Structures are given as C-alpha cells and as structure tokens.
XYZ file of C-alpha atoms in Angstrom:
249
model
C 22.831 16.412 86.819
C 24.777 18.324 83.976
C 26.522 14.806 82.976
C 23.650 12.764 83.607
C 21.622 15.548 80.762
C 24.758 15.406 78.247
C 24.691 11.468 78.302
C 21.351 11.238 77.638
C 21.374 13.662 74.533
C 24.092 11.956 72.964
C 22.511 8.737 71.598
C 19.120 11.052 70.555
C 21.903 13.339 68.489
C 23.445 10.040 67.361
C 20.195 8.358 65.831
C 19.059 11.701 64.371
C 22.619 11.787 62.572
C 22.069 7.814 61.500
C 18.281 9.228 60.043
C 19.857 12.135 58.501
C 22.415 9.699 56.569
C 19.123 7.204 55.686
C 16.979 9.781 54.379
C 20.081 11.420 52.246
C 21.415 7.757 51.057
C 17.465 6.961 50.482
C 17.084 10.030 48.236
C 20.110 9.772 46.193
C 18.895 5.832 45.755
C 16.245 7.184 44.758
C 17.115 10.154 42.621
C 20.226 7.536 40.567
C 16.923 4.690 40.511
C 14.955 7.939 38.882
C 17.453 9.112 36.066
C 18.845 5.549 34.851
C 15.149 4.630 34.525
C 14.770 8.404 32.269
C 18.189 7.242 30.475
C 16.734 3.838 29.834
C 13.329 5.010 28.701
C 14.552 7.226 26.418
C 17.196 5.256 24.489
C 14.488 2.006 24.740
C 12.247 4.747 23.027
C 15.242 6.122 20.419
C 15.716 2.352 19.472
C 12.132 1.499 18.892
C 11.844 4.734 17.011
C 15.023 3.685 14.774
C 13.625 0.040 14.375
C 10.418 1.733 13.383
C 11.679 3.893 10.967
C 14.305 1.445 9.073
C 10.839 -1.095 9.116
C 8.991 2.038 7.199
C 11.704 3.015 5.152
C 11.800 -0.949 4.064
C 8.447 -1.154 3.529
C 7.801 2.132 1.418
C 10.960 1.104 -0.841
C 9.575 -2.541 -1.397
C 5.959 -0.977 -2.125
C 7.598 1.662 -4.922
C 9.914 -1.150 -6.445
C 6.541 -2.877 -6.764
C 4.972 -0.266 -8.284
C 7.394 0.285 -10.975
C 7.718 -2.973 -11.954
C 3.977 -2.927 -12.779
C 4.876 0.256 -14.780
C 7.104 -1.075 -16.589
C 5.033 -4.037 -17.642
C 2.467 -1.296 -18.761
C 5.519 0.343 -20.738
C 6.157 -2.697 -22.574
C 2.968 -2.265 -24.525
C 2.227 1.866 -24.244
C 3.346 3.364 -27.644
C 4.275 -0.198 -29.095
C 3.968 -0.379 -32.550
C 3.790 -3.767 -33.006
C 1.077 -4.191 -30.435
C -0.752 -1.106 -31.578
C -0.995 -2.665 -35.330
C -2.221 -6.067 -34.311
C -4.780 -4.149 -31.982
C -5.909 -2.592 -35.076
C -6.128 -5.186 -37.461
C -7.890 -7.318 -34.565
C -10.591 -4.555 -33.633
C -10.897 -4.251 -37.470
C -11.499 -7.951 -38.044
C -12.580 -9.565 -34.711
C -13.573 -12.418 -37.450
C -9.713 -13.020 -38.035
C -8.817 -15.964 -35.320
C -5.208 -15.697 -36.463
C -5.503 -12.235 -35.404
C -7.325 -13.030 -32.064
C -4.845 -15.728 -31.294
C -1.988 -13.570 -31.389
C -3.387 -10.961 -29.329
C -3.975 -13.477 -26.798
C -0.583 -14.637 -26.900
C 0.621 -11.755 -25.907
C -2.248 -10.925 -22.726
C -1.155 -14.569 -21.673
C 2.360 -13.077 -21.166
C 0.447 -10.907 -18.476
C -2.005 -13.363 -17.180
C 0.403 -15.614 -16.036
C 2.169 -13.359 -13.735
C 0.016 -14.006 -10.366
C -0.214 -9.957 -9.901
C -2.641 -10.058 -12.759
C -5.936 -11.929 -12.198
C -7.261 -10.181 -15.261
C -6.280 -8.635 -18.650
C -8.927 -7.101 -20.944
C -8.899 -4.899 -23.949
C -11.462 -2.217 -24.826
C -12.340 -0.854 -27.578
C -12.456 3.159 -28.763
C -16.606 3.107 -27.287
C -16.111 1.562 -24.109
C -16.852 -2.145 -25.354
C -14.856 -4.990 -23.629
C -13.514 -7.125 -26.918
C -11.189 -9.424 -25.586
C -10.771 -10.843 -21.745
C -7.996 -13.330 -20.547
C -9.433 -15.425 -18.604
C -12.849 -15.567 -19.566
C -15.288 -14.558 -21.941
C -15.799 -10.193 -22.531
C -18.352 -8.563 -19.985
C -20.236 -5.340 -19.661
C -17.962 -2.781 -18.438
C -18.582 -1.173 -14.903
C -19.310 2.931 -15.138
C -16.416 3.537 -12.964
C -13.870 1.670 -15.594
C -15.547 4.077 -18.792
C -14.892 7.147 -16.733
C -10.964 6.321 -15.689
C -11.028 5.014 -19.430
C -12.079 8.658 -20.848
C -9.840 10.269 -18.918
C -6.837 7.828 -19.889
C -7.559 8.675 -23.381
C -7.830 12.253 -22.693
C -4.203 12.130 -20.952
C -2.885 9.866 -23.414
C -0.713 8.588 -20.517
C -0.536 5.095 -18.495
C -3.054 5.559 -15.768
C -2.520 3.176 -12.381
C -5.729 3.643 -11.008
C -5.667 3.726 -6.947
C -7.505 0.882 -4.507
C -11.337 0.984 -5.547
C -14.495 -1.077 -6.272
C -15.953 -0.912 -9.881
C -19.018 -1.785 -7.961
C -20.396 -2.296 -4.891
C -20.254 -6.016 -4.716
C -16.895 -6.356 -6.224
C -14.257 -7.183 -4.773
C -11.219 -4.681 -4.052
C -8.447 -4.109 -6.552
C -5.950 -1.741 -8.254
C -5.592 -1.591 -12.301
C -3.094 -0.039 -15.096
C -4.921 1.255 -18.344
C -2.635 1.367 -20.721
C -3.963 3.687 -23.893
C -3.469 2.260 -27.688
C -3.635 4.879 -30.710
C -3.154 4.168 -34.263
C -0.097 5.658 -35.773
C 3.028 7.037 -34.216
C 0.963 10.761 -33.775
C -1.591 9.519 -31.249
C -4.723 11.069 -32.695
C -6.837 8.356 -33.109
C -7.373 6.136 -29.570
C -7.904 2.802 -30.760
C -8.771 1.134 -27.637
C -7.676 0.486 -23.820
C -5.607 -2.558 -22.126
C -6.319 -2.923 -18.764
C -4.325 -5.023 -16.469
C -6.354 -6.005 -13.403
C -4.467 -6.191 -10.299
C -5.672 -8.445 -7.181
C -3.766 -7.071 -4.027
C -4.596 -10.175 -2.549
C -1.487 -11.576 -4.491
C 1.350 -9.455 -2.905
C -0.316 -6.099 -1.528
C -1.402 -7.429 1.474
C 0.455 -9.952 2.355
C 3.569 -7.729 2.482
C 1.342 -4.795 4.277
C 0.653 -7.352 7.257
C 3.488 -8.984 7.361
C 6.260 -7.540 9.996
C 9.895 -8.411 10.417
C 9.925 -8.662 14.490
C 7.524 -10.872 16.601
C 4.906 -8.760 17.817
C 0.939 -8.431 19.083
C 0.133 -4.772 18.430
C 2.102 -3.895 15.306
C 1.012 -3.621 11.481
C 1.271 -1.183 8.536
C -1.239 0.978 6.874
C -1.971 2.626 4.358
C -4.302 5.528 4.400
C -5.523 8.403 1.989
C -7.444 11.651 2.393
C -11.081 11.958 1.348
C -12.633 14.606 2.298
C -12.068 15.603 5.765
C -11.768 11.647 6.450
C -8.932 9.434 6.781
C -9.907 6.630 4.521
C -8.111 2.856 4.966
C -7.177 1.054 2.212
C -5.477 -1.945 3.633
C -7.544 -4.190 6.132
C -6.408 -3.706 10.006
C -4.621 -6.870 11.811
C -7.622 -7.044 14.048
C -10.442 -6.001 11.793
C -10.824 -7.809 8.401
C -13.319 -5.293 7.023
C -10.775 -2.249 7.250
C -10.006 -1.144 3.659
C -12.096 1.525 1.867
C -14.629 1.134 4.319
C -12.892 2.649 7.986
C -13.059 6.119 8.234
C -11.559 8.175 10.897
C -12.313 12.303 11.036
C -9.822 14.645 10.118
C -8.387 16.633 13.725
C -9.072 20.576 12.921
C-alpha cells in the first residue's frame, strides 16, 4: 500500500513542479514584456520631446529673423535725414507734385514687398496725408493713440496683432516716428507700414515639418487673467484674438 501511495504522489508533485516553472516563466514573460514596453515608452516619448523642441526652437528663430527684418526696413527710414527733409517740404507743400512723387517713390519701395499691404504717412495732428495704395482715409482711434505714444517714445513702435476696429480685419504695423532736425523736438509726422499676416505669419504658424493630424503652433499672450490666441487654430478658423482660455490659479 506504501508503494502503491508513493506512485501515485509522484506525477501530482511532478505537474505542480511543471505549474511552478509556467507561472515563474509566465511572470518573468511578463515582467521583460512590462519593462521593454517602459524602455520603449519612454525613449518614444524623449524623441518626440526632442523633435518637438528642435520644431519650436526652428520656429521661434524663423519668427525673430522675421521680425528683424521688418525692423530693419523701419530703420532704413527712422532718423533719415533725407527722408525726414522731403517729409517736410511735402507736409509743407502738399501742392508740390514733384514733392509728392518722390515721397511715393520711396513708400513704393515698401509696398511692393508682399509683407506690406499698406504704407501711409501721418501728419503731426493725426491726419492721414499720403496712402500707397489708395487714396488717404480717416484714421481709426486705436492708430492716434499708438501714434501719441510713438511720438512720446520717439522710438520705432511694432505694434502687436490687433483690430483698428471691429470690422477690420487682423494685422500687425511698424510706426516709424519723423522729426525735423537732427535734435528730435519737433515730430513732423508718422510712417506706418501695415503688415497683413496673411502674407507669411500664418502660413509659417500652420505649417509643420512632419506629416501629422493633431499638431500646430500657437501663439498666445496674457490679458488679463485670460490666455488670449492670436493665431487661428488648425481646426477652428475663428481662433485669433477672439479664443480665450482662463488663467489656472
């Protein structure tokens, strides 16, 4: 009876031994299948943060190139004496077409580089005297204000993303301040080069280097406790300076 017991507990000791060896080969399976899938996920998510940040670093360099070449155009006229006299002599004698047709000349330098869609000059009051394209227009309240304060800087002032009213349409501008004389106490007027984003702005904001559903750039600023959007979103068109999105506290 002894032997008969023995025999019979040897194949139950054998197939818990084979289950013991199952369950550990099983968990080690799954414990490797568990950290190569941690090691993958986090150097997929290392490379999509590197691809994400050389994209932004791209994109921020191209935007500030951009920027300073519209500076510079500004600087070309700012505190040029040439420019400044003509200025004079034209607000002095808007009769003079030699005058006018000079001054022209030079806006049409401006004009014809697609970032501009319009160049206009004001005068020391506010008054728009000379528009390329087009023929002079009443001046919105928004430009007078950014105008006094240009003036009272006496610096190049690239005004930010805005309306000058409600129905226009969205755009950036450089007012560029003219004084007589080389001491800058008499403002002669303002040169304002009207920038359409439309042009370049958004088309590089939306555009992205890798095939993809879900990403896009944008560009945001504080106001108030609001996150304001100045660029439209890839999926809604009326985005810019119209989305806002509360400030976490």
């Amino acid at each position: 009876p002894s032997a008969d017991a023995g025999s019979e507990a040897q194949p139950e000791r054998s197939q818990a031994a084979f289950m013991l060896i199952f369950v550990l080969m099983a968990s080690g399976i799954s414990a490797a299948g568990y950290l190569s899938y941690q090691d993958y996920e986090q150097r997929f998510r290392r490379q999509v943060e590197s691809q994400l940040s050389s994209i932004a670093a791209l994109k921020v360099g191209e935007l500030q190139n951009w920027r300073q070449e519209r500076l510079a155009d500004a600087e070309l006229l700012y505190q040029n004496p040439v420019f400044s006299a003509l200025v004079q002599h034209y607000l002095e004698n808007p009769d003079d077409a030699r005058a006018q047709a000079e001054l022209e000349a030079w806006l049409n330098r401006y004009q014809v580089n697609r970032q501009y869609d319009l160049v206009f000059l004001l005068d020391a009051r506010g008054v728009e005297r000379l528009s390329i394209p087009g023929a002079p227009e009443p001046v919105a309240a928004y430009v007078l204000q950014q105008a006094a304060a240009t003036w009272s800087a006496g610096q190049v002032n690239f005004l930010d993303f805005h309306r000058d009213t409600a129905e226009d349409a969205i755009h950036l501008a450089i007012m560029i301040p003219i004084f007589a004389g080389q001491e800058r106490n008499r403002p002669l007027g303002i040169l304002v080069l009207h920038i359409d984003p439309r042009v370049y702005l958004n088309p590089f904001i939306q555009q992205w280097p890798t095939p993809s559903q879900t990403a896009e750039t944008l560009l945001i600023r504080r106001d108030g406790n609001d996150v304001l959007y100045l660029n439209d979103l890839r999926y809604r068109s009326d985005a810019a300076l119209t989305l806002r999105i509360p400030l976490e506290r």
